Coordinates of C-alpha atoms and ligand atoms in Angstrom, one line a residue:
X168 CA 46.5 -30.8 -14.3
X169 CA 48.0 -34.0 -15.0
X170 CA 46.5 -37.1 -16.2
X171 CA 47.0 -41.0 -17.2
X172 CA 46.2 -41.0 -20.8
X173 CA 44.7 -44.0 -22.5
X174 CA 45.5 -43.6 -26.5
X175 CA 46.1 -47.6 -27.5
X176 CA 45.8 -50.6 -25.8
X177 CA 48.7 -53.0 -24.5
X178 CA 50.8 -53.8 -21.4
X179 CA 50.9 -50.5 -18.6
X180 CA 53.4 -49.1 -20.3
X181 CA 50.5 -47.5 -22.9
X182 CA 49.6 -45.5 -20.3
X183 CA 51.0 -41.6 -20.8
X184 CA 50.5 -38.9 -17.9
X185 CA 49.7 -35.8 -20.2
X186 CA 49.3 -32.1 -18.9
X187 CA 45.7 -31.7 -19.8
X188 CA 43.5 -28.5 -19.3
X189 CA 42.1 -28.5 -15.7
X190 CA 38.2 -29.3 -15.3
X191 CA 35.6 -26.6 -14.2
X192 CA 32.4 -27.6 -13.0
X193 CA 29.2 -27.1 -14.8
X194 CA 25.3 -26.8 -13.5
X195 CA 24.6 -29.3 -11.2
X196 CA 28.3 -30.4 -10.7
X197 CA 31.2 -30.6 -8.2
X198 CA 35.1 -30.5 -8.8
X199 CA 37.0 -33.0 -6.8
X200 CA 41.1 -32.8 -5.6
X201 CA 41.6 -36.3 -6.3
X202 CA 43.9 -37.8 -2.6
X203 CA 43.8 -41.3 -4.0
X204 CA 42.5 -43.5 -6.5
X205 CA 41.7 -47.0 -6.3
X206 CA 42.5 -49.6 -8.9
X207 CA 40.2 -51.8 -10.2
X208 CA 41.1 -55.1 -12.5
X209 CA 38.4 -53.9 -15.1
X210 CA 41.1 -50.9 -15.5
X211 CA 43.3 -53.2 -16.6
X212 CA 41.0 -55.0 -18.8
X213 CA 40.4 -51.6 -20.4
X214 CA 43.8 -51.1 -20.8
X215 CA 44.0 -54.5 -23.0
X216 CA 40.9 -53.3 -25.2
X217 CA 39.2 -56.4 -23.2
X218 CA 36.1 -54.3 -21.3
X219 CA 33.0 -53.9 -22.6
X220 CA 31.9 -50.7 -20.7
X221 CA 34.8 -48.7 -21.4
X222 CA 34.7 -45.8 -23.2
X223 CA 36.3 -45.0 -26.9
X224 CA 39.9 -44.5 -26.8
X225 CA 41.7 -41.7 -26.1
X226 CA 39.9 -41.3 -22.3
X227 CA 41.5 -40.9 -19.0
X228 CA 41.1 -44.6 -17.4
X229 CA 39.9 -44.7 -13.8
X230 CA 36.9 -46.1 -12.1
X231 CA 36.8 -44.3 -8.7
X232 CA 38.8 -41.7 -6.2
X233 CA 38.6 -40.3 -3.2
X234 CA 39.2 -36.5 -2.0
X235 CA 38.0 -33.0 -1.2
X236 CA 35.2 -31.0 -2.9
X237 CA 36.9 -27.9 -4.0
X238 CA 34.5 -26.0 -6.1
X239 CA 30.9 -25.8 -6.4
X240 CA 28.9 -25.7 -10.0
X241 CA 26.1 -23.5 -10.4
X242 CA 22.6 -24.1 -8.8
X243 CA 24.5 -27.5 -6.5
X244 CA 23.4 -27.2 -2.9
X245 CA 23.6 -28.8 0.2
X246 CA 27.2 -29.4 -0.4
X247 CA 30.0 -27.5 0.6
X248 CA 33.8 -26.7 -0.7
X249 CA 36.3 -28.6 1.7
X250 CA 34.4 -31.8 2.4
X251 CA 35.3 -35.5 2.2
X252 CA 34.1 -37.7 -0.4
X253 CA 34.2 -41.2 -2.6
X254 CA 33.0 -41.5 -6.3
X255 CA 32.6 -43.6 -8.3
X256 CA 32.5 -43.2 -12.7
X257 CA 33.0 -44.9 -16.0
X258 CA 36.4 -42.9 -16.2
X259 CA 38.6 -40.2 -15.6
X260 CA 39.8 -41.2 -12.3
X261 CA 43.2 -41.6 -12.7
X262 CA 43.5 -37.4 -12.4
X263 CA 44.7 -34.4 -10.1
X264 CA 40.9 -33.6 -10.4
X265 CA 37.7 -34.7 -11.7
X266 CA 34.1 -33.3 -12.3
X267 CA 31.0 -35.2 -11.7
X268 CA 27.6 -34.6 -11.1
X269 CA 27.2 -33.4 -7.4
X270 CA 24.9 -36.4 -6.1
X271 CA 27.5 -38.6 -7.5
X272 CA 30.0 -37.4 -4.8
X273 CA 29.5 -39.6 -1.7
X274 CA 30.4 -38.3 1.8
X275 CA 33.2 -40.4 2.8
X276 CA 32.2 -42.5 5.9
X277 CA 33.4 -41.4 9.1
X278 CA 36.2 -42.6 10.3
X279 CA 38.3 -44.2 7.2
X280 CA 41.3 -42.0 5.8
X281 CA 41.0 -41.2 2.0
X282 CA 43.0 -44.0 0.8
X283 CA 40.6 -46.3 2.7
X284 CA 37.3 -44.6 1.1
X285 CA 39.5 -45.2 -2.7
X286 CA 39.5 -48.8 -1.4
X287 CA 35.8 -48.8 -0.4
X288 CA 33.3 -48.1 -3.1
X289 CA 33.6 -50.4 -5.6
X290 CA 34.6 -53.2 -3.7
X291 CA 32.5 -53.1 -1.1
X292 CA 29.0 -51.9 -3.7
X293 CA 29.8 -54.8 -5.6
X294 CA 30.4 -57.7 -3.2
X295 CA 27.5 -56.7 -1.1
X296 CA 25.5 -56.3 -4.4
X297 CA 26.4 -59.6 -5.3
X298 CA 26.0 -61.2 -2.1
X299 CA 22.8 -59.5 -0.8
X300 CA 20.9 -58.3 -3.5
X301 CA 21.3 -60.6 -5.9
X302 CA 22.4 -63.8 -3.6
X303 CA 19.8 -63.2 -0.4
X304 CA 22.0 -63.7 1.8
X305 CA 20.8 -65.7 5.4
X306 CA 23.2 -66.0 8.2
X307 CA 22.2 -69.6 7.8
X308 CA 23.9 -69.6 4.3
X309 CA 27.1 -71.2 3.5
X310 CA 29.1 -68.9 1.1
X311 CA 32.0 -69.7 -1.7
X312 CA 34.0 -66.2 -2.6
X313 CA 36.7 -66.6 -5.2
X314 CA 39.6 -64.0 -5.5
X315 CA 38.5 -64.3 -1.8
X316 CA 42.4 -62.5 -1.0
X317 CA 41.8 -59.5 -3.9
X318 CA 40.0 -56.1 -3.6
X319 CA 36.0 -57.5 -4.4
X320 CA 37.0 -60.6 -2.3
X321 CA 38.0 -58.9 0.7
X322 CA 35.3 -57.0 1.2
X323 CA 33.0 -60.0 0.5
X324 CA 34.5 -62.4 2.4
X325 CA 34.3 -59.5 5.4
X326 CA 30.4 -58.8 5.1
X327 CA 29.2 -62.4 4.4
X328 CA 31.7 -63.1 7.9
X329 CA 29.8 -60.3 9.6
X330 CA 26.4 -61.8 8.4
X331 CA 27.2 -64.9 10.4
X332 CA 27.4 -66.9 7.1
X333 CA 29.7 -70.2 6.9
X334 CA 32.4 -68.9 4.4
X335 CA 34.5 -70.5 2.4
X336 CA 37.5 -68.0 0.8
X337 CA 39.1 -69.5 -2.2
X338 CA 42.3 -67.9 -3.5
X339 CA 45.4 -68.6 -5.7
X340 CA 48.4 -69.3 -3.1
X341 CA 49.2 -70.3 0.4
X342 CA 49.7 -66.3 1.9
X343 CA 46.8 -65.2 0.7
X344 CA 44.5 -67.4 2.0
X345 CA 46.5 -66.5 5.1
X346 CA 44.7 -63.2 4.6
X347 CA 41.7 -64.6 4.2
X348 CA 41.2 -66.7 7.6
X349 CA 42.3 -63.4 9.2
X350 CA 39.3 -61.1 7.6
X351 CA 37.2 -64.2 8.9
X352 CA 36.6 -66.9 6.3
X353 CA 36.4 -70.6 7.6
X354 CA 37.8 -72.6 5.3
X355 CA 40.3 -71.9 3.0
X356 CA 40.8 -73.6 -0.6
X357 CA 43.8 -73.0 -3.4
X358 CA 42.5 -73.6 -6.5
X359 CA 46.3 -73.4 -7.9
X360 CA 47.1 -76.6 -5.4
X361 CA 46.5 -80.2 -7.3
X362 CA 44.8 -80.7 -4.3
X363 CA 41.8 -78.3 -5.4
X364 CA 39.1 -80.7 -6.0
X365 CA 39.9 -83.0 -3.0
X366 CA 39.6 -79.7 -0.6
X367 CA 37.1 -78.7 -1.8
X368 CA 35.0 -81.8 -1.7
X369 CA 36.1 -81.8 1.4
X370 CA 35.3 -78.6 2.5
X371 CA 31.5 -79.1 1.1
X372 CA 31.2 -82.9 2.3
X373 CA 28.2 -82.5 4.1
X374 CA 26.5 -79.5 2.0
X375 CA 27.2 -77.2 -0.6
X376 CA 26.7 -73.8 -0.8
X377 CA 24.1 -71.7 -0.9
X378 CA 26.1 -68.9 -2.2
X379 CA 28.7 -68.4 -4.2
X380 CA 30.4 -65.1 -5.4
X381 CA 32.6 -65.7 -8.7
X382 CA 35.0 -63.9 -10.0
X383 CA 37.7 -66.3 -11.7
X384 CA 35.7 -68.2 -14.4
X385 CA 36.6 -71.4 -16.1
X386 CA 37.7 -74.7 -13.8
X387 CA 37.6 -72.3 -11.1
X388 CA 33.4 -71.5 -11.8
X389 CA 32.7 -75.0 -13.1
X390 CA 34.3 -76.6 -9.5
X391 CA 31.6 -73.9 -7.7
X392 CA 29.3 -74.5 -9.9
X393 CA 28.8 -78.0 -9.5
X394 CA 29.0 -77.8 -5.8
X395 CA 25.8 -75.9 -5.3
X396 CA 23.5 -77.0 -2.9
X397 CA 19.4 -77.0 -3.7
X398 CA 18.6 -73.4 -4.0
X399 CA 22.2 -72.4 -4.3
X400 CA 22.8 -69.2 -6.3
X401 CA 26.0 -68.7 -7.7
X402 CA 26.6 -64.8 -9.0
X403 CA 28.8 -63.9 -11.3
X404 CA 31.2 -60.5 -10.9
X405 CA 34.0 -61.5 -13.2
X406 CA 36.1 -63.6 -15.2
X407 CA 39.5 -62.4 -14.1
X408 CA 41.0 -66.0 -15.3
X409 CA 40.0 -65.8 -18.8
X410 CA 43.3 -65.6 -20.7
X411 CA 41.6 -63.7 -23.6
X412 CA 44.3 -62.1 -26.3
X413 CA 42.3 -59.8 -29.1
X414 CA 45.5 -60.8 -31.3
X415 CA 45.1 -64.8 -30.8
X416 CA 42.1 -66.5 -32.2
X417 CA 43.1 -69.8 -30.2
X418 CA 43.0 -68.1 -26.8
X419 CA 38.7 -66.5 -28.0
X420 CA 37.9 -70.6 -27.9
X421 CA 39.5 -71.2 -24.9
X422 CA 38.0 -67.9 -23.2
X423 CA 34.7 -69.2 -25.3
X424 CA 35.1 -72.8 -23.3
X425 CA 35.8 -71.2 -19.8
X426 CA 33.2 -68.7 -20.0
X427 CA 30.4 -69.3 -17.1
X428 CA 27.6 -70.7 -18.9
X429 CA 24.3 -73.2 -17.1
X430 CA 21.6 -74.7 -18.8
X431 CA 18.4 -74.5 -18.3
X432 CA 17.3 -77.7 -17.7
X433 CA 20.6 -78.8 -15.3
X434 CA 19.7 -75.9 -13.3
X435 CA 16.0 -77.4 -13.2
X436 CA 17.4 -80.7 -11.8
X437 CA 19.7 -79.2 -9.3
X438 CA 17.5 -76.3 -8.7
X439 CA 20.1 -73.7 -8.5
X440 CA 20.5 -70.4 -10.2
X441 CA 23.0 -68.7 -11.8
X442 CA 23.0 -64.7 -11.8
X443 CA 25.6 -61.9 -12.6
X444 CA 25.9 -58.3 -12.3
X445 CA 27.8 -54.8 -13.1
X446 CA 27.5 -52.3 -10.7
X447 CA 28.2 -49.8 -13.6
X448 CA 25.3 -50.4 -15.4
X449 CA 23.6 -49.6 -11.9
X450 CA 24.6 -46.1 -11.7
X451 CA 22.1 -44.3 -13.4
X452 CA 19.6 -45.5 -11.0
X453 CA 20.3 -42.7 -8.4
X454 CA 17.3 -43.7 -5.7
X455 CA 18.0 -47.3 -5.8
X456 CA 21.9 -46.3 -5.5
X457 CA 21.4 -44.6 -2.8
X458 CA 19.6 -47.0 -0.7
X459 CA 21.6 -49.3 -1.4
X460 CA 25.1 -47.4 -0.4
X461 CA 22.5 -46.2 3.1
X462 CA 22.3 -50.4 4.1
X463 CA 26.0 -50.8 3.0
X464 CA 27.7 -48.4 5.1
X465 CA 25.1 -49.1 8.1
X466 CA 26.0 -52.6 8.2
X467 CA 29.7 -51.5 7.6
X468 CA 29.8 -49.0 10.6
X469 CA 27.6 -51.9 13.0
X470 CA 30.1 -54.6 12.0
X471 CA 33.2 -52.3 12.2
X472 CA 34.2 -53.4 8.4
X473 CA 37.1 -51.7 6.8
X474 CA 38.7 -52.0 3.1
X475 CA 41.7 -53.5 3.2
X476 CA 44.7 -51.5 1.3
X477 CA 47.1 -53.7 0.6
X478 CA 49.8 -51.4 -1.3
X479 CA 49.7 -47.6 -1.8
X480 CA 51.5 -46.3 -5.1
X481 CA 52.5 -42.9 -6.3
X482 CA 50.5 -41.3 -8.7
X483 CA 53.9 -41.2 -11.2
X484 CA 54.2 -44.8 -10.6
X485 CA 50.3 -45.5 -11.6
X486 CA 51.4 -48.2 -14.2
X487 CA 53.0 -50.0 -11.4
X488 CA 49.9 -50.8 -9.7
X489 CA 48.6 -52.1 -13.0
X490 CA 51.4 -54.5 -13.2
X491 CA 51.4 -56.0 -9.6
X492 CA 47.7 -56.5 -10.2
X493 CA 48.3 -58.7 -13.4
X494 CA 51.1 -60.2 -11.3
X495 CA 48.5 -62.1 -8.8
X496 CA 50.2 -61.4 -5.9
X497 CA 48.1 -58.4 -4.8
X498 CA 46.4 -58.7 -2.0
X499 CA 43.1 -56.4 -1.1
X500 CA 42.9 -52.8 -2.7
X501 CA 46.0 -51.2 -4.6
X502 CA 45.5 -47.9 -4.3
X503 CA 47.4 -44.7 -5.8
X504 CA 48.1 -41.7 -3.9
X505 CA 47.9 -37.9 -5.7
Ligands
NAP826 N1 30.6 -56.9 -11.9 C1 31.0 -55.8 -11.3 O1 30.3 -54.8 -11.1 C2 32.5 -55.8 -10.9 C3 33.0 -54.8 -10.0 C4 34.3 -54.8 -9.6 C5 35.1 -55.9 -10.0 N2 34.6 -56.9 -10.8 C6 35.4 -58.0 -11.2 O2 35.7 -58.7 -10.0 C7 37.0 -59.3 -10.1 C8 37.9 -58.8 -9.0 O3 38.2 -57.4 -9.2 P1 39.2 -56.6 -8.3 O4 39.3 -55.3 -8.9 O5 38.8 -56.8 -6.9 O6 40.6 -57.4 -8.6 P2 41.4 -58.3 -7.6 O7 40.5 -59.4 -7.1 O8 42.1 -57.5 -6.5 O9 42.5 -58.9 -8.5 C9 42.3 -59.8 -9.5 C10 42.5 -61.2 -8.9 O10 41.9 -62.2 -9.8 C11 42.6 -63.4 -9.6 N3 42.9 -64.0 -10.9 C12 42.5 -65.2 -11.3 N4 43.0 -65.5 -12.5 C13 43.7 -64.4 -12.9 C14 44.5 -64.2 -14.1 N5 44.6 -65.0 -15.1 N6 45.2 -63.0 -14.1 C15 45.1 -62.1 -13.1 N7 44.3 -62.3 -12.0 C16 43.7 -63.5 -11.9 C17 43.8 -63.1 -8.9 O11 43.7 -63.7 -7.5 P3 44.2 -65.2 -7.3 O12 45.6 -65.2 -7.6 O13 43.9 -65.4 -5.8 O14 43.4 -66.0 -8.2 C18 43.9 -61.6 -8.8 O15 44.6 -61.1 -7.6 C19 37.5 -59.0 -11.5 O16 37.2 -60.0 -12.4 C20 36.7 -57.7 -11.9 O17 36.5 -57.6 -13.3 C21 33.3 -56.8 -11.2

């Protein structure tokens, strides 16, 4: 089969489709036809040498596909050859097949087309992570998500909408916070604009949020931060803004500087909280996964949610799709078809 091959780090161009020996499937496993694969920004942070879950170098990059079971490994029941499904992984995802364990093969929810259930998993696990099990989320609640426009912020700003939350999508430019109204956030901010701080002093003149979902870091977190109400919680995804080079020691200071950070004793004053999460670490933890994907795609299904797929890319164009994600002008899930 063919593959994207991770062997050094650098701009997409390091990234090498290889003929590699197709995967069987051992005990307990399934093999998947990868359909389509969604990108995730911590692939591209891999591909700099900047993440700290990836795995040593050379490895097939690739966080999560969707597609069709298409054999069984020994002793794996209840599953069958030919049906629909969404995984997630640490890597090996950006493949014609993959091989996982056969409880980590989700069925795809009813109703979404492959390329939708690439541009479901992560997203979606994440922001409602973030926003419901870490942020306790009440329709009363008035929520800040940053990135609002980009895979994680789509879906958030979507389910904290659909909890009847007040929410505030923050973005990068003008169109995409066009986007963002649309999936249902009421108020936008552009916190590229040099009116950043004035709108959103504006937008939190009365109160400030209860919760915020962060995924930029720097001015961008500090601005949040500090515009917490009493009993705000503010949870941390990602740092996507961090300019960190592994070659420049001046850019580990400023990536030092921006870094989110609260102290103790401010929080105690303002009586806020700060929290952060990796849905990769949460993998292992099959039960609580599993309940946790049941309430997801429950309230998805009740609220009629859907990913948003904002380009599709060929699977010989993959590096592509890493570059219009560094470019910031992606909008929602980029997702590559097989
Ligand atoms: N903790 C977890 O388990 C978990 C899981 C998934 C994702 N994440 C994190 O969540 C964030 C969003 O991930 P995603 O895959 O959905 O990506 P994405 O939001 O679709 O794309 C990244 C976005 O980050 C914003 N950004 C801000 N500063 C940037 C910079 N200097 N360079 C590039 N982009 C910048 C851009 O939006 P604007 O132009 O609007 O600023 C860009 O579109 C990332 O930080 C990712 O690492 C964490």
């Amino acid at each position: 089969m063919r593959a994207w091959m991770l062997r050094r780090t650098g701009g997409p161009d390091v990234l090498q489709l290889t003929d590699v020996p197709d995967p069987h499937p051992g005990p307990g496993q399934v093999s998947i036809r990868v359909e389509a694969i969604g990108i995730n920004y911590a692939e591209v942070l891999s591909r700099k040498g900047l993440y700290a879950w990836a795995p040593k170098r050379p490895y097939i990059p690739g966080m999560e596909v969707a597609g069709i079971i298409e054999a069984l490994g020994e002793g794996v029941e209840g599953r069958r050859v030919g049906e629909r499904v969404l995984c997630g992984m640490q890597h090996g995802g950006y493949a014609e097949r993959v091989v996982i364990p056969a409880n980590r093969a989700l069925p795809a929810p009813e109703g979404y087309s492959l390329e939708e259930c690439a541009a479901y998993g992560v997203n979606f696990m994440t922001a409602w992570v973030a926003l419901v099990e870490m942020g306790r989320l009440r329709p009363t609640d008035r929520v800040a998500i940053t990135a609002a426009a980009g895979g994680v912020g789509t879906a958030a700003v979507q389910i904290a909408a659909a909890f009847g939350c007040d929410v505030t999508g923050l973005a990068g430019s003008e169109d995409k916070l066009v986007r963002v109204r649309d999936l249902g956030a009421h108020h936008t901010v552009n916190y590229r604009s040099p009116e950043f701080i004035t709108r959103l002093d504006e937008v939190t003149s009365e109160r400030g949020f209860d919760v915020v979902l962060e995924v930029v870091g720097g001015d961008v977190f500090r601005a949040c931060h500090e515009r917490l109400a009493h009993f705000g919680r503010l949870v941390v995804v990602g740092y996507a803004g961090l300019d960190y080079k592994l070659w420049n020691p001046l850019s580990w200071w400023r990536a030092w500087r921006g870094a989110p950070r609260m102290s103790v004793s401010d929080s105690a004053v303002a009586s806020t909280g700060l929290l952060a999460t990796h849905i990769g670490y949460l993998l292992p933890d099959e039960e609580q996964l599993l309940a946790i994907w049941g309430a997801l795609t429950g309230f998805s299904d009740e609220h009629g949610l859907r990913p948003v797929v904002g380009s599709t890319w060929e699977f010989e164009k993959l590096p592509d799709a890493h570059r219009h994600m560094e470019s910031r002008k992606s909008v929602g899930k980029l997702v590559v078809r097989v």
